[in-house]
Short mmCIF file of C-alpha atoms in Angstrom, two decimals:
data_model
loop_
_atom_site.label_atom_id
_atom_site.label_comp_id
_atom_site.label_asym_id
_atom_site.label_seq_id
_atom_site.Cartn_x
_atom_site.Cartn_y
_atom_site.Cartn_z
CA UNK A 328 122.98 127.90 110.19
CA UNK A 329 122.97 131.88 111.30
CA UNK A 330 119.99 134.27 109.67
CA UNK A 331 121.15 137.47 110.77
CA UNK A 332 118.73 140.25 109.42
CA UNK A 333 119.37 143.61 109.93
CA UNK A 334 117.88 146.92 109.68
CA UNK A 335 119.34 149.47 107.20
CA UNK A 336 116.38 152.10 107.49
CA UNK A 337 112.72 153.05 108.22
CA UNK A 338 110.27 155.58 106.66
CA UNK A 339 106.57 155.77 107.60
CA UNK A 340 104.72 157.05 104.44
CA UNK A 341 100.63 158.05 103.84
CA UNK A 342 98.95 155.06 103.18
CA UNK A 343 98.31 153.99 99.58
CA UNK A 344 96.25 151.43 97.62
CA UNK A 345 99.53 150.51 95.42
CA UNK A 346 102.52 150.64 97.74
CA UNK A 347 102.41 146.68 98.68
CA UNK A 348 103.24 146.68 94.65
CA UNK A 349 106.44 148.92 94.35
CA UNK A 350 107.70 146.60 97.76
CA UNK A 351 106.58 143.20 96.08
CA UNK A 352 108.95 144.75 92.58
CA UNK A 353 111.80 145.90 95.19
CA UNK A 354 111.44 141.78 96.87
CA UNK A 355 111.84 140.15 93.12
CA UNK A 356 113.90 141.91 92.01
CA UNK A 357 116.60 143.03 95.33
CA UNK A 358 116.56 139.65 97.03
CA UNK A 359 120.46 138.49 95.22
CA UNK A 360 122.31 141.75 96.79
CA UNK A 361 120.47 139.88 100.10
CA UNK A 362 118.05 142.85 99.84
CA UNK A 363 114.41 142.25 102.24
CA UNK A 364 111.43 145.10 102.17
CA UNK A 365 108.89 145.29 104.62
CA UNK A 366 105.70 146.91 104.44
CA UNK A 367 103.01 147.13 107.76
CA UNK A 368 100.33 149.17 108.86
CA UNK A 369 101.43 151.61 112.02
CA UNK A 370 99.81 150.78 115.15
CA UNK A 371 99.25 154.42 116.48
CA UNK A 372 97.87 155.85 112.62
CA UNK A 373 96.43 153.60 110.34
CA UNK A 374 96.44 156.34 107.40
CA UNK A 375 101.10 155.30 108.12
CA UNK A 376 102.12 152.92 106.20
CA UNK A 377 105.63 151.61 107.37
CA UNK A 378 108.44 150.88 104.96
CA UNK A 379 110.92 149.01 106.46
CA UNK A 380 115.12 147.94 104.61
CA UNK A 381 116.51 144.60 105.22
CA UNK A 382 120.18 143.99 104.53
CA UNK A 383 119.21 138.75 104.84
#
């Protein structure tokens, strides 16, 4: 079985305590559309986060 994950978009955003709630809601709502969302702390700037949209 082949599992390709395509990055559709990546953007840096300011760090926020509640942004993970938005990412979680997007993942729960749009997984049937073959979309997945990720959030990571920027390794170079601890005040920035990287939000990524994937097609699965």
